[in-house]
Amino acid sequence: MAVLAGQADILSGAIGALVGDANEDRAPLGQPCGAATGLVCAAQPWWVRRKLVMPPGVFAIRDVTARYRAFALLLLARRDLSALPRPTPRPCCVFSTWRVATSRF
Amino acid sequence: MLRILDVASGDFTLLIDGIGRGSANVIPELTHGEETLVSGCLHADRARADRLTRIGPLQPCLWRPALRAAMTWRGGSCGFAASRLAERLGGVVPVCDPGYLASELVGTLNLDPSIDLQAPMLDDHVFEFADATHRGQSETQMLGLHEIEPGRDYALFVTTVDGLYRYRMNDVVRVTGFSGATPTLRFVQKSEGFTSITGEKLHESQVRDAVAAECRQHGLKPVFFMALVDDECARYTVYLELAQGPPPPGIAGAIDRALGERNIEYRAKRASGRLGALKVVPVVEGTSHRFRLHCVGRGQRDAQFKSIPLTTRYACSFDFDACRPAAA
């Protein structure tokens, strides 16, 4: 957690994580199959999940045009969007990167 | 992200209307349940809608003043798209590479995205390397992190706490320098027989099956084919040598669909427009032979000649475009 020190500016905004649907399909024996990114997103700690712009159901919208329009609508609507990440298994890595990035650019 | 920016620009007026009214009913393709879900994430924000209207659809860098970073892979075949994204965001928002991340492991942590300084996660995994320029026996000569050299490309093998033992990642990484005494790494490309432009993870066997099935379906006799990744336009090009005549016009679409049947990620990426339509380019008779001579000339053993029919243009030194028929 030490790596999160000084992240307040980034964590204060909304996070527009773009992931795939974690339950795209079913295996023959019924196990859910889907995007690892969706699983990773759902497994983030609560303080990350509460900042996500899009609920998991949006990634399951079947019509592709509608799905992308929904992404665009929700992301445009948020005036406090502070990051557009690809989710990773370790949010601390993401935030560490953000911290360095935003101090440099 | 690029696709979303395109949609946001293209449907700008429609989306602004939805933001002003706090409703997703501006998206006609949504089902009732989906519309309820999306509308539940909105509230009527006339001020935001007015502000966006003043900015207009062509300046996405101004839409989100609080945006501090966009994170996406910048290595390998993602490089072109990442550059386009940075351009679209006006150079104001940094596009950062999060590091070498895979389903199997978090490989590196990007200590400084401005110079792409990616340090391996030493405490979590054992990293081993084999020279990426040699295949076969040389891969058993594993090198440790302390033995790899800056500027060289290596095939990566990992042993993880999750149970992978000397697992071949099928990735090529480059040593970019050092952070202290630790070598820093950057993803270059997939190794062999396996490509991914936007995450579709296409395997050579899927391409081989699709090409073979569609050639059979169309009564064609394929002699040779090579599928190359066109990073810049995010699509695949299949160079096809047939025993007789040019391929029929519909063959590209048929192979495209056949790939989608074999790889659901490919189908999803094609449907969303993240991947462009596959292209088939006929090549003249004898191309396969010329390709073989070319590879042998570069050190492959003639008696054990093997070609992987799916690779990137980066990894393919043979000019297939020079083998098009005169009229193609």
Coordinates of C-alpha atoms in Angstrom, one line a residue:
Chain A
M1 CA 0.0 0.0 0.0
A2 CA 2.9 2.3 0.4
V3 CA 3.1 2.8 -3.3
L4 CA -0.4 4.4 -3.1
A5 CA 0.9 7.3 -1.1
G6 CA 0.3 10.5 -3.0
Q7 CA -2.3 9.1 -5.3
A8 CA -5.1 11.3 -4.0
D9 CA -5.4 13.4 -7.2
I10 CA -5.9 10.4 -9.4
L11 CA -8.1 8.5 -7.0
S12 CA -10.3 11.5 -6.6
G13 CA -11.7 11.1 -10.1
A14 CA -13.8 8.5 -11.8
I15 CA -12.1 5.5 -13.5
G16 CA -13.2 4.6 -17.0
A17 CA -11.9 1.0 -17.0
L18 CA -12.6 -0.7 -20.4
V19 CA -12.9 -4.4 -20.1
G20 CA -14.6 -7.4 -21.7
D21 CA -17.6 -9.3 -20.5
A22 CA -16.6 -11.8 -17.8
N23 CA -19.5 -14.1 -18.7
E24 CA -19.5 -14.1 -22.5
D25 CA -20.4 -17.8 -22.9
R26 CA -20.8 -21.1 -21.1
A27 CA -18.6 -24.2 -21.4
P28 CA -20.3 -27.5 -22.2
L29 CA -20.4 -28.3 -18.5
G30 CA -21.9 -24.9 -17.6
Q31 CA -18.8 -23.1 -16.3
P32 CA -18.9 -19.4 -17.3
C33 CA -16.3 -18.3 -19.9
G34 CA -15.3 -14.8 -20.6
A35 CA -12.8 -12.0 -20.6
A36 CA -10.1 -12.2 -17.9
T37 CA -10.2 -8.4 -17.9
G38 CA -13.8 -8.5 -16.8
L39 CA -12.9 -10.9 -14.0
V40 CA -10.0 -8.7 -12.9
C41 CA -12.2 -5.7 -12.9
A42 CA -14.9 -7.4 -10.7
A43 CA -12.1 -8.5 -8.3
Q44 CA -10.7 -5.0 -7.6
P45 CA -11.0 -3.8 -4.1
W46 CA -14.1 -1.9 -3.2
W47 CA -12.4 1.5 -3.2
V48 CA -11.5 1.0 -6.8
R49 CA -14.9 -0.5 -7.9
R50 CA -16.8 2.4 -6.4
K51 CA -15.0 4.7 -8.8
L52 CA -15.6 2.7 -11.9
V53 CA -17.8 4.6 -14.5
M54 CA -19.3 1.5 -16.0
P55 CA -21.1 -1.3 -14.2
P56 CA -20.3 -4.9 -15.4
G57 CA -23.6 -5.2 -17.2
V58 CA -22.6 -2.6 -19.8
F59 CA -19.8 -4.8 -21.0
A60 CA -22.5 -7.5 -21.6
I61 CA -24.6 -5.5 -24.0
R62 CA -24.9 -7.7 -27.0
D63 CA -25.3 -5.3 -29.8
V64 CA -21.9 -4.0 -30.6
T65 CA -23.0 -0.5 -31.9
A66 CA -25.1 -0.1 -28.8
R67 CA -22.3 -1.2 -26.5
Y68 CA -19.9 1.4 -27.9
R69 CA -22.5 4.1 -27.8
A70 CA -23.1 3.3 -24.2
F71 CA -19.4 3.4 -23.4
A72 CA -19.1 6.8 -25.1
L73 CA -22.2 8.2 -23.4
L74 CA -21.1 7.2 -19.9
L75 CA -17.6 8.4 -20.4
L76 CA -18.6 11.7 -21.9
A77 CA -21.1 12.3 -19.2
R78 CA -18.5 12.2 -16.4
R79 CA -16.8 15.5 -16.0
D80 CA -14.5 14.0 -13.2
L81 CA -13.0 11.2 -15.3
S82 CA -9.4 11.0 -14.3
A83 CA -8.1 7.8 -15.8
L84 CA -8.8 5.4 -18.7
P85 CA -7.0 2.2 -17.7
R86 CA -6.8 -1.3 -18.8
P87 CA -7.4 -3.3 -15.6
T88 CA -4.5 -5.3 -14.2
P89 CA -4.4 -7.8 -11.5
R90 CA -2.6 -5.3 -9.3
P91 CA -4.1 -1.9 -9.0
C92 CA -1.1 -0.7 -7.0
C93 CA 0.9 -1.2 -10.2
V94 CA -1.5 1.0 -12.1
F95 CA -1.5 3.7 -9.6
S96 CA 2.2 3.7 -9.2
T97 CA 2.5 4.1 -13.0
W98 CA -0.1 6.9 -13.0
R99 CA 1.7 8.7 -10.2
V100 CA 5.0 8.7 -12.1
A101 CA 3.3 9.5 -15.4
T102 CA 1.4 12.5 -14.1
S103 CA 4.4 13.9 -12.4
R104 CA 6.5 13.7 -15.6
F105 CA 4.1 14.8 -18.4
Chain B
M1 CA -10.3 3.6 -26.7
L2 CA -9.9 4.8 -30.3
R3 CA -13.1 3.2 -31.3
I4 CA -14.9 4.9 -28.4
L5 CA -13.5 8.3 -29.4
D6 CA -14.7 7.6 -33.0
V7 CA -18.2 6.8 -31.7
A8 CA -18.2 9.8 -29.4
S9 CA -17.2 12.1 -32.3
G10 CA -19.6 10.5 -34.8
D11 CA -22.6 10.4 -32.5
F12 CA -21.8 13.6 -30.6
T13 CA -25.1 15.4 -30.9
L14 CA -27.1 12.3 -30.0
L15 CA -24.9 11.6 -27.0
I16 CA -25.0 15.2 -25.8
D17 CA -28.8 15.0 -25.9
G18 CA -28.7 11.9 -23.7
I19 CA -26.4 13.6 -21.2
G20 CA -28.6 16.7 -21.0
R21 CA -31.7 14.5 -20.4
G22 CA -29.9 11.9 -18.2
S23 CA -31.3 9.1 -20.4
A24 CA -29.9 6.4 -22.6
N25 CA -33.0 6.2 -24.8
V26 CA -30.9 8.1 -27.4
I27 CA -29.3 4.7 -28.2
P28 CA -32.1 2.9 -30.1
E29 CA -30.2 -0.5 -30.3
L30 CA -30.4 -1.0 -26.5
T31 CA -32.9 -3.4 -25.1
H32 CA -35.3 -2.1 -22.4
G33 CA -33.2 -3.7 -19.6
E34 CA -29.9 -2.4 -21.0
E35 CA -31.4 1.1 -21.4
T36 CA -32.5 1.0 -17.7
L37 CA -29.0 -0.1 -16.7
V38 CA -27.2 2.7 -18.6
S39 CA -29.7 5.4 -17.7
G40 CA -29.2 4.4 -14.0
C41 CA -25.6 5.6 -14.3
L42 CA -26.7 9.0 -15.6
H43 CA -28.3 12.1 -14.2
A44 CA -29.7 15.0 -16.3
D45 CA -26.7 17.3 -16.6
R46 CA -27.6 20.2 -18.8
A47 CA -24.5 22.2 -17.8
R48 CA -22.2 19.3 -18.9
A49 CA -24.1 19.0 -22.2
D50 CA -23.8 22.7 -22.9
R51 CA -20.1 22.7 -22.1
L52 CA -19.5 19.7 -24.5
T53 CA -21.6 21.4 -27.2
R54 CA -19.3 24.4 -27.0
I55 CA -16.2 22.2 -27.3
G56 CA -17.6 20.3 -30.2
P57 CA -16.9 16.8 -31.5
L58 CA -13.4 17.3 -32.9
Q59 CA -11.5 18.1 -29.7
P60 CA -11.6 15.0 -27.5
C61 CA -8.7 16.3 -25.5
L62 CA -10.9 19.0 -24.1
W63 CA -13.9 16.8 -23.2
R64 CA -12.4 15.5 -20.0
P65 CA -10.3 18.2 -18.3
A66 CA -9.6 16.0 -15.3
L67 CA -8.2 13.1 -17.3
R68 CA -4.7 12.4 -16.1
A69 CA -3.7 9.3 -18.0
A70 CA -4.8 6.7 -20.5
M71 CA -3.2 3.3 -20.0
T72 CA -2.8 0.8 -22.8
W73 CA -0.2 -1.4 -24.2
R74 CA 2.3 0.4 -26.4
G75 CA 4.5 -2.5 -27.3
G76 CA 4.4 -4.9 -30.3
S77 CA 1.4 -4.5 -32.6
C78 CA -0.3 -2.1 -30.2
G79 CA 2.2 0.6 -31.0
F80 CA 0.4 2.1 -34.0
A81 CA -2.9 2.4 -32.2
A82 CA -1.3 3.9 -29.1
S83 CA 0.3 6.6 -31.2
R84 CA -3.0 7.4 -32.8
L85 CA -4.6 7.5 -29.4
A86 CA -2.0 10.0 -28.1
E87 CA -2.6 12.1 -31.2
R88 CA -6.4 12.1 -30.6
L89 CA -5.9 13.1 -27.0
G90 CA -3.9 16.1 -28.3
G91 CA -0.6 15.1 -26.6
V92 CA -2.0 16.6 -23.4
V93 CA -3.0 13.3 -21.8
P94 CA -0.1 10.8 -21.4
V95 CA -0.7 7.4 -22.9
C96 CA 1.1 5.1 -20.6
D97 CA 2.2 1.5 -21.0
P98 CA 1.2 -0.3 -17.8
G99 CA 4.0 -2.8 -18.2
Y100 CA 4.3 -6.3 -19.3
L101 CA 1.0 -7.8 -18.2
A102 CA -0.5 -11.1 -19.1
S103 CA -3.2 -13.4 -17.8
E104 CA -0.3 -15.6 -16.5
L105 CA 1.5 -12.9 -14.5
V106 CA 2.3 -9.3 -13.9
G107 CA 5.8 -9.3 -15.6
T108 CA 7.0 -5.8 -15.2
L109 CA 6.2 -2.6 -13.4
N110 CA 6.6 0.6 -15.5
L111 CA 8.7 2.7 -13.1
D112 CA 8.8 5.7 -15.5
P113 CA 6.3 5.7 -18.5
S114 CA 8.0 8.8 -20.0
I115 CA 11.0 6.6 -20.9
D116 CA 9.2 3.2 -20.6
L117 CA 11.4 2.0 -17.8
Q118 CA 9.9 -1.4 -17.0
A119 CA 11.4 -3.4 -14.2
P120 CA 10.7 -7.1 -13.8
M121 CA 8.8 -8.2 -10.8
L122 CA 11.7 -9.9 -9.2
D123 CA 10.1 -10.7 -5.9
D124 CA 7.2 -12.6 -7.5
H125 CA 8.6 -14.7 -10.4
V126 CA 11.7 -16.3 -11.7
F127 CA 12.5 -15.0 -15.2
E128 CA 14.6 -17.0 -17.6
F129 CA 15.5 -16.1 -21.2
A130 CA 16.5 -17.8 -24.4
D131 CA 18.0 -16.0 -27.4
A132 CA 15.0 -15.1 -29.6
T133 CA 16.9 -15.2 -32.8
H134 CA 17.6 -18.9 -32.6
R135 CA 15.0 -21.7 -32.5
G136 CA 15.1 -25.2 -31.1
Q137 CA 18.2 -26.4 -29.2
S138 CA 19.4 -23.0 -28.2
E139 CA 16.2 -22.4 -26.2
T140 CA 17.4 -25.0 -23.6
Q141 CA 20.3 -22.6 -22.9
M142 CA 18.5 -20.5 -20.3
L143 CA 19.9 -17.2 -19.2
G144 CA 19.1 -15.5 -15.9
L145 CA 18.3 -11.9 -15.4
H146 CA 21.9 -11.2 -14.6
E147 CA 23.1 -12.7 -17.9
I148 CA 20.9 -10.9 -20.4
E149 CA 22.4 -8.0 -22.5
P150 CA 20.9 -4.6 -23.3
G151 CA 19.5 -4.2 -26.8
R152 CA 19.0 -7.9 -27.4
D153 CA 15.7 -9.8 -27.9
Y154 CA 14.9 -12.9 -25.8
A155 CA 12.1 -15.4 -25.6
L156 CA 10.7 -15.3 -22.1
F157 CA 10.1 -18.3 -19.7
V158 CA 8.6 -17.8 -16.3
T159 CA 8.2 -19.7 -13.1
T160 CA 5.5 -18.3 -10.9
V161 CA 4.1 -18.7 -7.4
D162 CA 0.8 -19.7 -9.0
G163 CA 2.4 -22.9 -10.3
L164 CA 3.8 -22.3 -13.8
Y165 CA 7.2 -23.9 -14.1
R166 CA 9.5 -22.7 -16.8
Y167 CA 6.4 -21.7 -18.8
R168 CA 7.1 -20.4 -22.3
M169 CA 5.2 -17.1 -22.6
N170 CA 5.6 -17.2 -26.4
D171 CA 6.6 -13.6 -26.2
V172 CA 9.7 -11.8 -27.3
V173 CA 11.0 -9.1 -24.9
R174 CA 13.8 -6.7 -25.4
V175 CA 16.3 -5.6 -22.8
T176 CA 16.0 -1.8 -22.8
G177 CA 18.6 -0.9 -20.2
F178 CA 19.0 -1.0 -16.4
S179 CA 17.3 0.3 -13.3
G180 CA 20.2 0.1 -10.9
A181 CA 21.6 -3.3 -11.5
T182 CA 18.3 -4.8 -12.7
P183 CA 17.8 -5.1 -16.5
T184 CA 14.6 -3.4 -17.8
L185 CA 12.4 -5.2 -20.3
R186 CA 9.9 -4.3 -23.0
F187 CA 7.5 -6.5 -24.9
V188 CA 8.3 -6.7 -28.6
Q189 CA 6.0 -9.2 -30.1
K190 CA 4.6 -12.7 -29.8
S191 CA 7.1 -15.4 -30.7
E192 CA 5.7 -17.7 -33.3
G193 CA 2.5 -19.0 -34.7
F194 CA 0.4 -16.8 -32.5
T195 CA -0.5 -13.2 -33.0
S196 CA -2.7 -10.6 -31.4
I197 CA -3.5 -7.1 -32.7
T198 CA -6.3 -6.2 -30.3
G199 CA -6.4 -9.2 -28.0
E200 CA -7.8 -11.7 -30.4
K201 CA -4.9 -14.2 -29.8
L202 CA -5.1 -15.9 -33.1
H203 CA -3.3 -19.2 -33.4
E204 CA -1.7 -20.5 -36.6
S205 CA -3.8 -23.7 -36.4
Q206 CA -7.0 -21.5 -36.5
V207 CA -5.8 -19.7 -39.6
R208 CA -4.6 -22.9 -41.2
D209 CA -8.0 -24.6 -40.6
A210 CA -9.9 -21.6 -41.8
V211 CA -7.9 -21.2 -45.0
A212 CA -8.0 -25.0 -45.7
A213 CA -11.7 -25.2 -45.1
E214 CA -12.6 -22.3 -47.3
C215 CA -10.3 -23.4 -50.1
R216 CA -12.0 -26.8 -50.0
Q217 CA -15.4 -25.2 -49.9
H218 CA -14.5 -23.1 -53.0
G219 CA -12.9 -26.0 -54.8
L220 CA -9.4 -24.4 -54.7
K221 CA -6.1 -26.1 -54.4
P222 CA -3.8 -24.1 -52.1
V223 CA -0.1 -24.6 -52.5
F224 CA 1.0 -22.2 -49.8
F225 CA -0.2 -19.3 -47.7
M226 CA 1.2 -16.9 -45.3
A227 CA -0.9 -14.7 -43.0
L228 CA 0.7 -11.5 -41.9
V229 CA -0.4 -9.0 -39.3
D230 CA -0.9 -5.5 -40.7
D231 CA -0.4 -3.5 -37.5
E232 CA -1.0 -0.1 -39.0
C233 CA -4.5 -0.9 -40.3
A234 CA -5.3 -3.6 -37.7
R235 CA -6.1 -6.5 -40.0
Y236 CA -4.7 -9.7 -41.4
T237 CA -3.5 -10.2 -44.9
V238 CA -3.3 -13.7 -46.3
Y239 CA -0.9 -14.2 -49.2
L240 CA -2.3 -17.2 -51.1
E241 CA -0.6 -19.3 -53.8
L242 CA -3.0 -21.6 -55.6
A243 CA -2.3 -24.4 -58.0
Q244 CA -4.5 -23.0 -60.6
G245 CA -6.0 -19.6 -61.3
P246 CA -6.7 -16.6 -59.0
P247 CA -8.9 -17.0 -55.9
P248 CA -12.6 -16.1 -56.3
P249 CA -13.6 -12.6 -55.1
G250 CA -15.5 -13.9 -52.0
I251 CA -12.7 -15.9 -50.5
A252 CA -11.4 -13.1 -48.2
G253 CA -14.9 -12.7 -46.6
A254 CA -15.3 -16.5 -46.3
I255 CA -11.9 -16.9 -44.5
D256 CA -12.8 -13.9 -42.3
R257 CA -16.0 -15.6 -41.2
A258 CA -14.3 -18.9 -40.8
L259 CA -11.8 -17.4 -38.4
G260 CA -14.6 -15.9 -36.4
E261 CA -16.1 -19.3 -36.1
R262 CA -12.9 -20.7 -34.7
N263 CA -11.9 -17.8 -32.5
I264 CA -14.7 -15.9 -30.6
E265 CA -12.3 -13.0 -29.7
Y266 CA -11.6 -12.5 -33.4
R267 CA -15.3 -12.5 -34.1
A268 CA -15.9 -9.9 -31.4
K269 CA -13.1 -7.7 -32.5
R270 CA -14.3 -7.9 -36.1
A271 CA -17.9 -7.1 -35.1
S272 CA -16.8 -4.1 -33.1
G273 CA -14.6 -2.8 -35.8
R274 CA -11.4 -3.1 -33.8
L275 CA -10.1 -5.4 -36.4
G276 CA -10.4 -4.6 -40.1
A277 CA -11.6 -7.1 -42.7
L278 CA -9.2 -9.8 -43.7
K279 CA -7.5 -9.3 -47.0
V280 CA -6.5 -12.1 -49.4
V281 CA -3.6 -11.3 -51.8
P282 CA -2.9 -13.9 -54.6
V283 CA 0.8 -14.5 -55.2
V284 CA 2.4 -16.0 -58.3
E285 CA 3.2 -19.7 -58.8
G286 CA 6.6 -20.5 -57.3
T287 CA 6.3 -18.0 -54.4
S288 CA 6.5 -20.8 -51.8
H289 CA 9.7 -22.0 -53.4
R290 CA 11.2 -18.5 -53.4
F291 CA 10.2 -18.1 -49.8
R292 CA 11.9 -21.4 -48.9
L293 CA 15.1 -20.3 -50.7
H294 CA 15.0 -17.0 -48.9
C295 CA 14.7 -18.7 -45.5
V296 CA 17.4 -21.2 -46.2
G297 CA 19.6 -18.4 -47.3
R298 CA 19.1 -16.8 -43.9
G299 CA 20.2 -19.9 -42.0
Q300 CA 17.3 -22.2 -41.8
R301 CA 18.2 -25.9 -42.5
D302 CA 16.8 -27.0 -45.8
A303 CA 16.3 -30.6 -44.7
Q304 CA 14.2 -29.4 -41.8
F305 CA 12.5 -26.4 -43.4
K306 CA 9.5 -25.3 -41.5
S307 CA 7.5 -22.2 -42.0
I308 CA 5.0 -20.8 -39.6
P309 CA 2.0 -19.5 -41.6
L310 CA 1.1 -16.8 -39.2
T311 CA 3.4 -14.0 -38.2
T312 CA 3.9 -10.3 -38.1
R313 CA 5.4 -8.2 -40.8
Y314 CA 8.1 -7.3 -38.3
A315 CA 9.2 -10.9 -38.1
C316 CA 8.9 -11.7 -41.8
S317 CA 11.8 -10.6 -43.9
F318 CA 10.4 -11.9 -47.2
D319 CA 8.6 -9.4 -49.5
F320 CA 5.3 -11.2 -50.4
D321 CA 4.0 -8.1 -52.1
A322 CA 6.7 -8.4 -54.7
C323 CA 5.2 -11.8 -55.6
R324 CA 1.8 -10.4 -56.6
P325 CA 0.7 -11.2 -60.2
A326 CA 1.3 -8.3 -62.5
A327 CA -2.4 -7.4 -62.6
A328 CA -3.1 -7.8 -58.9

